[in-house]
mmCIF file of C-alpha atoms and ligand atoms in Angstrom:
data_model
loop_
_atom_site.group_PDB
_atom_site.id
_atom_site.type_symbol
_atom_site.label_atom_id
_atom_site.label_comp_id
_atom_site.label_asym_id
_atom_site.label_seq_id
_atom_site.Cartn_x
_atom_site.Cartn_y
_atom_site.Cartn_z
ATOM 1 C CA UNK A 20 -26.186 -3.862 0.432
ATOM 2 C CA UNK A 21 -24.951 -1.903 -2.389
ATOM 3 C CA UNK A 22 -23.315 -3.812 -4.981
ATOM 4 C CA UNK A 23 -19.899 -2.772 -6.856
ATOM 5 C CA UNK A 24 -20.135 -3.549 -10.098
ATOM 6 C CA UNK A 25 -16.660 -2.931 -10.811
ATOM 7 C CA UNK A 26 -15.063 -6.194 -9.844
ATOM 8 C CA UNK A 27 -11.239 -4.057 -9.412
ATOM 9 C CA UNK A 28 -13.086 -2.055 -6.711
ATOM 10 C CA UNK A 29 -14.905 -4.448 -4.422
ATOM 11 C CA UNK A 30 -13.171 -6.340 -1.494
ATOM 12 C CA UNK A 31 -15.548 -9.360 -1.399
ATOM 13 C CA UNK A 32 -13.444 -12.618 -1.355
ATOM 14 C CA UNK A 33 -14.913 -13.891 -4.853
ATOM 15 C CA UNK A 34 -14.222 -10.879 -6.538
ATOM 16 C CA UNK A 35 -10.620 -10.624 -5.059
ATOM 17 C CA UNK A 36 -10.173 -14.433 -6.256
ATOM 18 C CA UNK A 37 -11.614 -13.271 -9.493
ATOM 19 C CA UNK A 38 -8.970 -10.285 -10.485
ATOM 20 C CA UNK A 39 -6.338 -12.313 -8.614
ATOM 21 C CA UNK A 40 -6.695 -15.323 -11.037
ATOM 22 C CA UNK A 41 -6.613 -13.137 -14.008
ATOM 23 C CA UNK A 42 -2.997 -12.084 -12.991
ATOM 24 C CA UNK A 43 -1.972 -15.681 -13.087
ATOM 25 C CA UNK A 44 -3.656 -16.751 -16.378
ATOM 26 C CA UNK A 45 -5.727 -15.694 -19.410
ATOM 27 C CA UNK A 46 -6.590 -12.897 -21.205
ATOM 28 C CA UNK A 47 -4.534 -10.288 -18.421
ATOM 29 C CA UNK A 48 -1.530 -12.181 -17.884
ATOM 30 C CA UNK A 49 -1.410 -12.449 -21.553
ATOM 31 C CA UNK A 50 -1.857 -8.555 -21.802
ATOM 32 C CA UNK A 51 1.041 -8.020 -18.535
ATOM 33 C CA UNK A 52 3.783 -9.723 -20.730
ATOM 34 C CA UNK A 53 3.532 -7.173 -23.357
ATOM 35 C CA UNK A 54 2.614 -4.244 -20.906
ATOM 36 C CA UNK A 55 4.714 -0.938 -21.032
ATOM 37 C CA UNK A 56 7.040 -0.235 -18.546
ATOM 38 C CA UNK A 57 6.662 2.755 -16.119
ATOM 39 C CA UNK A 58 8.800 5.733 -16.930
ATOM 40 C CA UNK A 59 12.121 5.423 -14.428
ATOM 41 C CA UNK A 60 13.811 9.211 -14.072
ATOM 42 C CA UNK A 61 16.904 9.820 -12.525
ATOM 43 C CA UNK A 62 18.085 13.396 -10.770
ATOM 44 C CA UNK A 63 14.742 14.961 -11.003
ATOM 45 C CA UNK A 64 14.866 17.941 -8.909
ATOM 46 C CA UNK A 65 11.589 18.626 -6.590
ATOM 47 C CA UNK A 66 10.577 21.435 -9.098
ATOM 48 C CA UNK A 67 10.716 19.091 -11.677
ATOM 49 C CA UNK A 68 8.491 16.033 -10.139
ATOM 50 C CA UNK A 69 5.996 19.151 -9.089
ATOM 51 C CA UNK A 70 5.848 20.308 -12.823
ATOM 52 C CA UNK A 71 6.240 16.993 -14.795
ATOM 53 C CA UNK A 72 4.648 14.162 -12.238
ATOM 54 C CA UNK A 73 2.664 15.455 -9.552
ATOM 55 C CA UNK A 74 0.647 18.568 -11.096
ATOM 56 C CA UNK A 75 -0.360 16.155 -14.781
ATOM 57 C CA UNK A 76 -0.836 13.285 -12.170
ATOM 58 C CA UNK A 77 1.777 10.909 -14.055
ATOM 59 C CA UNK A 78 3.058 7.916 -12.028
ATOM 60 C CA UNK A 79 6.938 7.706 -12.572
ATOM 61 C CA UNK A 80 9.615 5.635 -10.712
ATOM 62 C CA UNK A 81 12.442 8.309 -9.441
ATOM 63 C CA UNK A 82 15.326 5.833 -9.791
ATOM 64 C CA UNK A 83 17.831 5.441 -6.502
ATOM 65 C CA UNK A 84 15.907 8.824 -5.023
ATOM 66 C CA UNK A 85 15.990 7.433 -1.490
ATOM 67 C CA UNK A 86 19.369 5.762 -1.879
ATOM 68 C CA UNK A 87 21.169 7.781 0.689
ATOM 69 C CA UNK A 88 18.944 6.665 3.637
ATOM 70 C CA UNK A 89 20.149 5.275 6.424
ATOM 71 C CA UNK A 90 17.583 2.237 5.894
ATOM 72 C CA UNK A 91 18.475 1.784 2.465
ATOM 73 C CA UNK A 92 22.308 1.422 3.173
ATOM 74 C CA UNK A 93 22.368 -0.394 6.151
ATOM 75 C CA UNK A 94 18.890 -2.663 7.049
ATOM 76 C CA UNK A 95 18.769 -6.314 6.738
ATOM 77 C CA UNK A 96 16.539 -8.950 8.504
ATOM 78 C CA UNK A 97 18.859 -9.523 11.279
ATOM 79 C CA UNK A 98 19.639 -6.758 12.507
ATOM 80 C CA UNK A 99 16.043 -5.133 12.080
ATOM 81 C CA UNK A 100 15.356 -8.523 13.898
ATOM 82 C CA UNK A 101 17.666 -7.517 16.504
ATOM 83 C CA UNK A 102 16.196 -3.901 16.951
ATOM 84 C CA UNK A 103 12.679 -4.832 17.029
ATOM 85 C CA UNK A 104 12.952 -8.442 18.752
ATOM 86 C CA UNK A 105 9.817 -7.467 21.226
ATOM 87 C CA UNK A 106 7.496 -5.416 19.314
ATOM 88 C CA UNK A 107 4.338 -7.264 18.744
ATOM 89 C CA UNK A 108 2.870 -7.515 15.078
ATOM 90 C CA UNK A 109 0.372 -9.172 12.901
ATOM 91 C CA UNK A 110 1.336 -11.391 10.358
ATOM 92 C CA UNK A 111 -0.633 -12.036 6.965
ATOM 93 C CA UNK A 112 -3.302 -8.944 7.816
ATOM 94 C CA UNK A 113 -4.337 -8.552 4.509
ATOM 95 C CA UNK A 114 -5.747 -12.868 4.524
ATOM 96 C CA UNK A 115 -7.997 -13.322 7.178
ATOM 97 C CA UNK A 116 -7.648 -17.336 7.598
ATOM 98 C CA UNK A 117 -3.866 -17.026 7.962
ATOM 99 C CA UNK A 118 -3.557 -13.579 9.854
ATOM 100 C CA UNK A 119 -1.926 -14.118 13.199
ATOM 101 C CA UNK A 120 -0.265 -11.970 16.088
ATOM 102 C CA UNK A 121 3.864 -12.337 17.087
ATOM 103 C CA UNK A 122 6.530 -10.560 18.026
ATOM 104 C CA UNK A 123 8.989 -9.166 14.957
ATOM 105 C CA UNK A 124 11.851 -11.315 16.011
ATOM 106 C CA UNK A 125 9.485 -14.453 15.601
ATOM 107 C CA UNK A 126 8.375 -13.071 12.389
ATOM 108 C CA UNK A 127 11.772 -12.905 11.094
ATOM 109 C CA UNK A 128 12.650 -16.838 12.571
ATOM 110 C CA UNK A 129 9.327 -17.712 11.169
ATOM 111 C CA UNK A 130 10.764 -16.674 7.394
ATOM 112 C CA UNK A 131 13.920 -18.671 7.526
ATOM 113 C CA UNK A 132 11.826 -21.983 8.381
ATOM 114 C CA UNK A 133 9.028 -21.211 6.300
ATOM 115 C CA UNK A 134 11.511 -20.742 3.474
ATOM 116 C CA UNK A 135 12.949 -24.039 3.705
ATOM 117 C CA UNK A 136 9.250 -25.875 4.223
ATOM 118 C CA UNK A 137 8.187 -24.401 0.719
ATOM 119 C CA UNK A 138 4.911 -23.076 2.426
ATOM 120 C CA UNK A 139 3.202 -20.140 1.353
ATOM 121 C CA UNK A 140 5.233 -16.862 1.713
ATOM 122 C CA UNK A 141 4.903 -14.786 4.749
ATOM 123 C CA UNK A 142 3.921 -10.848 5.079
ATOM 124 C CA UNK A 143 4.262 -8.083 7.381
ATOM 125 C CA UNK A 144 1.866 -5.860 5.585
ATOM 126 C CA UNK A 145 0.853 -2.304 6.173
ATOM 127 C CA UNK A 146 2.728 -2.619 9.586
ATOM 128 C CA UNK A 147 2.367 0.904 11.353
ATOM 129 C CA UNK A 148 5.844 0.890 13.022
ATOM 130 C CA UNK A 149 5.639 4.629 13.834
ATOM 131 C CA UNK A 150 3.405 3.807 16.722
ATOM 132 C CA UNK A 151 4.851 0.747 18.509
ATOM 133 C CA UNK A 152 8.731 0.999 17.167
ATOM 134 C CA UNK A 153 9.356 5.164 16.683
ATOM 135 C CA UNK A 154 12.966 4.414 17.011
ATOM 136 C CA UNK A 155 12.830 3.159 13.103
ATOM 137 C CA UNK A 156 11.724 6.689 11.972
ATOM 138 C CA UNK A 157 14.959 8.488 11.696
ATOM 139 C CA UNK A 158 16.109 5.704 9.108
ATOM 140 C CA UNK A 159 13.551 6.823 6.986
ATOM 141 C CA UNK A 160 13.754 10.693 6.511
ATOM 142 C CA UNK A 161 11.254 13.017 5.231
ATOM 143 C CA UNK A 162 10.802 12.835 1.221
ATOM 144 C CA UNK A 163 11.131 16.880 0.136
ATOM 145 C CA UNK A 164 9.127 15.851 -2.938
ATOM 146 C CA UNK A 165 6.272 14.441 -0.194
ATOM 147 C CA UNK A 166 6.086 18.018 1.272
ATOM 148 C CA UNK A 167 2.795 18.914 0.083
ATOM 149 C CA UNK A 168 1.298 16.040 2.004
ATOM 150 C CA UNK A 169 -1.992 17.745 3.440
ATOM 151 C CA UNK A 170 -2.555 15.532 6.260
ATOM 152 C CA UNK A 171 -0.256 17.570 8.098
ATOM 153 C CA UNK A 172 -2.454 20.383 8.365
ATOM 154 C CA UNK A 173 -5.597 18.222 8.759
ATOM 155 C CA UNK A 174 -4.568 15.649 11.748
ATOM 156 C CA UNK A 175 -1.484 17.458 13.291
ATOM 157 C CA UNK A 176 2.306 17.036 12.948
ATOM 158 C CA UNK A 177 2.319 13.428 14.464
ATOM 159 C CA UNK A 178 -0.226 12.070 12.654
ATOM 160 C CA UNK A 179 0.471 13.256 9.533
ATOM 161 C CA UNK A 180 3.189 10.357 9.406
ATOM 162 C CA UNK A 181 1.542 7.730 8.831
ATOM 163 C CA UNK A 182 3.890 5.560 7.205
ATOM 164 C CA UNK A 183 3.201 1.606 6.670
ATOM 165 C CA UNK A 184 6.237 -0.771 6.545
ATOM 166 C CA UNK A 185 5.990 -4.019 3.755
ATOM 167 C CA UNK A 186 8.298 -6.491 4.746
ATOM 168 C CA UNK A 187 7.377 -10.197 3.424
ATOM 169 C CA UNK A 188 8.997 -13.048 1.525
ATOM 170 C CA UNK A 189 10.095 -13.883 -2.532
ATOM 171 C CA UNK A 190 6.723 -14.932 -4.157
ATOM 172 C CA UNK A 191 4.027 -12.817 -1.834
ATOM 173 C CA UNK A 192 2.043 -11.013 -2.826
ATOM 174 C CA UNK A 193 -0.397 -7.391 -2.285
ATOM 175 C CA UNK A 194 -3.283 -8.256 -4.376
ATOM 176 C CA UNK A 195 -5.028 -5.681 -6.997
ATOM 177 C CA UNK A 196 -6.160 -2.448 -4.829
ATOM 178 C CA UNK A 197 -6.388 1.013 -4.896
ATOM 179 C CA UNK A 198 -5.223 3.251 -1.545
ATOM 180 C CA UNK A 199 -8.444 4.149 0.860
ATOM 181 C CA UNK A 200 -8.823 7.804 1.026
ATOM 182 C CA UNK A 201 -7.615 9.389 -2.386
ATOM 183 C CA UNK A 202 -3.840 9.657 -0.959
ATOM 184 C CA UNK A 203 -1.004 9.589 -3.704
ATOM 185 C CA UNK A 204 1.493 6.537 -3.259
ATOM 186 C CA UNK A 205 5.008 6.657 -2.500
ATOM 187 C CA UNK A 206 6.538 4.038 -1.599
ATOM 188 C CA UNK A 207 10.552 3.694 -1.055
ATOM 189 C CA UNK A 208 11.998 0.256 -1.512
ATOM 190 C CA UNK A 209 14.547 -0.287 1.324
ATOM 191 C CA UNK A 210 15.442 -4.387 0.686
ATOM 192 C CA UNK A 211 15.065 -6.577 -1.990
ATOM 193 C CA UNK A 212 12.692 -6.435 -5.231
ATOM 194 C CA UNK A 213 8.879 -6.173 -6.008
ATOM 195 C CA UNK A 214 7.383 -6.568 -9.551
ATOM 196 C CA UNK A 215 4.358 -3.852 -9.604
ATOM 197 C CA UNK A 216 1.538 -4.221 -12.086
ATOM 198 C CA UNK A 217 -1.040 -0.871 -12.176
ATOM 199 C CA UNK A 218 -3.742 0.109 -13.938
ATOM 200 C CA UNK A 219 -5.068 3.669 -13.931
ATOM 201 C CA UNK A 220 -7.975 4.987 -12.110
ATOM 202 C CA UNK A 221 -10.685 4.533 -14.891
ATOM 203 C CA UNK A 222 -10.069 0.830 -15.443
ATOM 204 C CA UNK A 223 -12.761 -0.976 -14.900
ATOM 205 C CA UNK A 224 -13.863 -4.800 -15.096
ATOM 206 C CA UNK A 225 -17.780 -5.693 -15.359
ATOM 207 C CA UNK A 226 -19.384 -9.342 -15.137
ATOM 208 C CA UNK A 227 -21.248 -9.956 -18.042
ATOM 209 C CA UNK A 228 -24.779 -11.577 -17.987
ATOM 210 C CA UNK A 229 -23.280 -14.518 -17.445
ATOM 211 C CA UNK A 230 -21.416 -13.755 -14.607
ATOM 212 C CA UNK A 231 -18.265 -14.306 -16.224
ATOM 213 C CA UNK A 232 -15.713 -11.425 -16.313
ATOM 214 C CA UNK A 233 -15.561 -9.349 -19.023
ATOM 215 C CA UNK A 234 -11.381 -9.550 -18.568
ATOM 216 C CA UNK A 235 -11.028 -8.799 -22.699
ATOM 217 C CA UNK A 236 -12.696 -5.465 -22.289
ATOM 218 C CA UNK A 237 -10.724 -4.614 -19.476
ATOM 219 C CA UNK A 238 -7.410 -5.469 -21.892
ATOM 220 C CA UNK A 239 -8.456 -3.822 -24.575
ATOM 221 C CA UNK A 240 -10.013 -0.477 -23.172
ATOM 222 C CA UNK A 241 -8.291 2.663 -23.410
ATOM 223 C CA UNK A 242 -8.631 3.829 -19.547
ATOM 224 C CA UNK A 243 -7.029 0.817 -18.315
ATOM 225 C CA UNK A 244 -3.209 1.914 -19.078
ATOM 226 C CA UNK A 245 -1.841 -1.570 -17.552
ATOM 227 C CA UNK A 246 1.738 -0.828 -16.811
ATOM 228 C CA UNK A 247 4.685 -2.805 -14.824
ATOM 229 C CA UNK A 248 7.999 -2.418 -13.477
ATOM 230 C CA UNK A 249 10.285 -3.202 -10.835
ATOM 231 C CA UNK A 250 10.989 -1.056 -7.818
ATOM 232 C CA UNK A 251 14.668 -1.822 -6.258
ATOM 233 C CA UNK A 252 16.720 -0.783 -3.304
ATOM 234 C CA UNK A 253 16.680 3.382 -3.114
ATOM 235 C CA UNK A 254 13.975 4.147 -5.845
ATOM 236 C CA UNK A 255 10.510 5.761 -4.685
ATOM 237 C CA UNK A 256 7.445 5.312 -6.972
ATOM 238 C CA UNK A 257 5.196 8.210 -7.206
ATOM 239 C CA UNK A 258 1.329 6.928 -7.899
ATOM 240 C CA UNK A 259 -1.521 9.674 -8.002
ATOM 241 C CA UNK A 260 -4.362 9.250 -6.079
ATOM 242 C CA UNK A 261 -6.628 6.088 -7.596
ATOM 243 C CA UNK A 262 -4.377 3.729 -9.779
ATOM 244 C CA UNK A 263 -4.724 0.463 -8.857
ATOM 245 C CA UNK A 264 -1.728 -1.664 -8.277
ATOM 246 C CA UNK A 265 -0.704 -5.296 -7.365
ATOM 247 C CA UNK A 266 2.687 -6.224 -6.171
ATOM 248 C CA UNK A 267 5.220 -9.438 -6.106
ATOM 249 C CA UNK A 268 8.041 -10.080 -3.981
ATOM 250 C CA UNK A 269 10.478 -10.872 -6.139
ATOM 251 C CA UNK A 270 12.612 -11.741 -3.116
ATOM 252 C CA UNK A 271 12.570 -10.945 0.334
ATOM 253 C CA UNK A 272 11.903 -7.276 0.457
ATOM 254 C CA UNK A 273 11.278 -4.534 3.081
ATOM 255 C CA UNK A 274 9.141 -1.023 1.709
ATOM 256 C CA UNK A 275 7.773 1.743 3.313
ATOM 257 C CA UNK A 276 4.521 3.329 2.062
ATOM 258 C CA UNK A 277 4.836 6.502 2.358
ATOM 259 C CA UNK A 278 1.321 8.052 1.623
ATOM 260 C CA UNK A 279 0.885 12.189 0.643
ATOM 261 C CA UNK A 280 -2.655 13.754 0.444
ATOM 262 C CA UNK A 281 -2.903 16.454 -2.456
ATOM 263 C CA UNK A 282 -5.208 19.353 -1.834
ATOM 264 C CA UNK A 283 -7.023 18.685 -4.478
ATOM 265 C CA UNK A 284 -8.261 15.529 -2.725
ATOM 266 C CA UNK A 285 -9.118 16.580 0.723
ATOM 267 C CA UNK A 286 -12.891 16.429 0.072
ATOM 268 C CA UNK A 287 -12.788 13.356 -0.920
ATOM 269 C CA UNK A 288 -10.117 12.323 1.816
ATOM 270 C CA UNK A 289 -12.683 13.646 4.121
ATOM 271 C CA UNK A 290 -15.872 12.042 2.920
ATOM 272 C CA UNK A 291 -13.925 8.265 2.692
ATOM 273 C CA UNK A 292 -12.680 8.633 6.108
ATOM 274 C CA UNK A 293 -15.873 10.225 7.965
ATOM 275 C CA UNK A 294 -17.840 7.403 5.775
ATOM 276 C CA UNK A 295 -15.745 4.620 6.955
ATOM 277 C CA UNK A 296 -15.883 5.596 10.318
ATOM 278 C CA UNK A 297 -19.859 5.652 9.991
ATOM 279 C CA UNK A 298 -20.004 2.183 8.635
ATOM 280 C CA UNK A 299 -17.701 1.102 11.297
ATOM 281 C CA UNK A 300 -19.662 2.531 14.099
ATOM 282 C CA UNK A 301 -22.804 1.816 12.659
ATOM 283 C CA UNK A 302 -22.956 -1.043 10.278
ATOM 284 C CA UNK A 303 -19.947 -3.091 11.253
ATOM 285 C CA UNK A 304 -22.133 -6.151 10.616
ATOM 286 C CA UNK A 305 -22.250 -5.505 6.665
ATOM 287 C CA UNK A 306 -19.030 -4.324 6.589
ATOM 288 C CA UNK A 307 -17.165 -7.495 7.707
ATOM 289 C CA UNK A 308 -19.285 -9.092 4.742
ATOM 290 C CA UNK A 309 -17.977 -6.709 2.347
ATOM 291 C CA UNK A 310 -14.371 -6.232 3.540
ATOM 292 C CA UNK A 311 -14.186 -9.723 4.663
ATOM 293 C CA UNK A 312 -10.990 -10.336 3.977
ATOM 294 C CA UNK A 313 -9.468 -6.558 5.438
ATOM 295 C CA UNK A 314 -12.177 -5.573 8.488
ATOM 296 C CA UNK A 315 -9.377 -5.841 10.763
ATOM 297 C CA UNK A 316 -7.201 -3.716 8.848
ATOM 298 C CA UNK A 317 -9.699 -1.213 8.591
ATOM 299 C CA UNK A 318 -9.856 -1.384 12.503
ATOM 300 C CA UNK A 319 -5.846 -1.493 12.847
ATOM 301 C CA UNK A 320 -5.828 1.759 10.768
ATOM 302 C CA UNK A 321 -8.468 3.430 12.766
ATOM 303 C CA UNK A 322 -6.330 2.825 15.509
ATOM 304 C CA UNK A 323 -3.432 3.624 14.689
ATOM 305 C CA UNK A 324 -4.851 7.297 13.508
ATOM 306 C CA UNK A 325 -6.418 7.416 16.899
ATOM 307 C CA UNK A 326 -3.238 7.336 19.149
ATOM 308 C CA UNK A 327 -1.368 9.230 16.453
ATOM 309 C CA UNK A 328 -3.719 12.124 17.416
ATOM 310 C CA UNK A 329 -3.960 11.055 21.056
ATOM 311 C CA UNK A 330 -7.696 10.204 20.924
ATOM 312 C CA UNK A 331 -8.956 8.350 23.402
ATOM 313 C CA UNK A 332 -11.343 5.293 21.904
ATOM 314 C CA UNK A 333 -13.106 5.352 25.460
ATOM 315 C CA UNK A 334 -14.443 8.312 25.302
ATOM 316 C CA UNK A 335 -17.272 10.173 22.865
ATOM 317 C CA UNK A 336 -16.697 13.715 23.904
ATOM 318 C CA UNK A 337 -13.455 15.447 26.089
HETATM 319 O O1 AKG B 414 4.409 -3.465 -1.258
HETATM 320 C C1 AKG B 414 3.310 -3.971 -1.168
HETATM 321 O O2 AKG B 414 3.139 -5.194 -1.093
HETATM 322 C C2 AKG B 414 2.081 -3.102 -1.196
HETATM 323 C C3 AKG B 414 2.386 -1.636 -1.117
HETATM 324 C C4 AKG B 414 1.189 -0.781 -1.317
HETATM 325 O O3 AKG B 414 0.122 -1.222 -1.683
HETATM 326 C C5 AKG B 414 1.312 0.660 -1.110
HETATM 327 O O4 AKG B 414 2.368 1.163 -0.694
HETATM 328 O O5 AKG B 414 0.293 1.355 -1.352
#
């Protein structure tokens, strides 16, 4: 087994324990009080994010952007409860001891109780409505400043939307990761709050000899570019390809993820998805060890790319 020595990058339980402590105490939560905020723009045009955000590949939140959707205006709980009462989902993906199958309108009972119990906060995370509740879709139109999204022209029209809903409860949490396959974030906030913490690409924490992390380094080296800032109803964040980010719930909240491929990346896009599906076909074994805690999102995602592009998993060749 190859072994990560960058302790942001590797999805191991001990080193996600590891980074996720640091957010709560020492030397980084020290550093995130004092962190810079993320530029906020207002009334950019799509020439202007092109020019100032997406060709220098500088993150920026484009303030109430999105504020005009329908989802944005009108969604709550209950009546996305109401809509999607039946449609089947998995709760708490991204923790394998709590993950657990119901339907959305349980999900959204389940919050109400679980609120009043003071138990730990339940998430919907990276739930891939487009293929089990299409009817959502038109609430969430095309982003014009997404239009250069690649995957269009490399999976088809109906795969290429591949959007990921967040919807969980005040205090959970997405711990430290960066995005599989070198796609840019966007990601619209629809309900609610979320506190985001990133880091840039380069950043980069190392165990020293004795085992401890070096989490001082990390602080104090100039690749790391810690940043934070709060994403509300109607603004869209813009992350190039690579940063690393970590998000709160400030209070119940509902995203989407709205991923774009740049050009620039496709090889790269290529060579993470062919690899993955290598490992998954032929080394599953070591991958549940090293993606212990997200082996059945990898598998979700696979299948959810598969029925976007109408493949059928029984088959090797048509
Ligand atoms: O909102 C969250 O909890 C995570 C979102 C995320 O990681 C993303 O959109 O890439």
């Amino acid at each position: 087994m190859q072994n990560e020595p960058n302790l942001l990058k590797r999805q191991d339980i001990d080193a996600l324990n590891t980074v996720e402590t640091a957010f709560r105490s020492g030397p980084l939560a020290e550093a995130l009080t004092s962190a810079p905020e993320l530029e906020r723009r207002r009334g950019l045009t799509r020439e202007q994010f092109d020019r100032e955000h997406r060709s220098p590949q500088r993150p920026v939140v484009l303030e109430g952007y999105a504020a005009h959707w329908p989802s944005v205006r009108e969604w709550t709980f209950e009546n996305l409860a109401v809509r999607c009462a039946d449609v089947p989902v998995m709760v708490d993906s991204y923790t394998s001891r709590s993950a657990r199958r119901t339907t959305f309108g349980e999900f959204v009972r389940l919050l109400d109780k679980n609120a009043d119990s003071g138990s730990a906060p339940l998430y919907l995370q990276e739930w891939y409505y487009q293929t089990i509740a299409p009817e959502l879709a038109p609430d969430m139109p095309e982003l014009d400043i997404a239009q250069y999204d690649f995957r269009r022209d490399l999976y088809g029209e109906a795969a290429s939307t591949n959007h990921q809903l967040w919807i969980g409860q005040r205090g959970g949490i997405t711990r430290l990761h960066q995005d599989s396959y070198s796609v840019d974030v966007m990601h619209v906030q629809i309900v609610g709050e979320k506190r985001w913490h990133i880091m840039g690409p380069d950043a980069e924490l190392l165990a020293g000899a004795d085992g401890e992390a070096r989490l001082e380094e990390l602080c104090a080296a100039p690749g790391t570019r810690l940043m934070r800032f709060v994403l509300r109803p109607g603004d869209v964040l813009y992350l190039p390809s690579g940063w690393f980010h970590r998000i709160e719930l400030i209070n119940d909240s509902i995203g989407l993820g709205r991923k774009a491929l740049d050009s620039g990346n496709l090889r790269a896009h290529v060579r993470q998805r062919v690899g993955e599906l290598l490992a998954l076909a032929l080394n599953p074994d070591e991958l549940r060890i090293t993606h212990s805690e997200l082996f059945d999102v990898v598998i979700a995602r696979a299948r959810a790319l598969a029925d976007r592009m109408d493949i059928d998993l029984s088959r090797l060749r048509q």
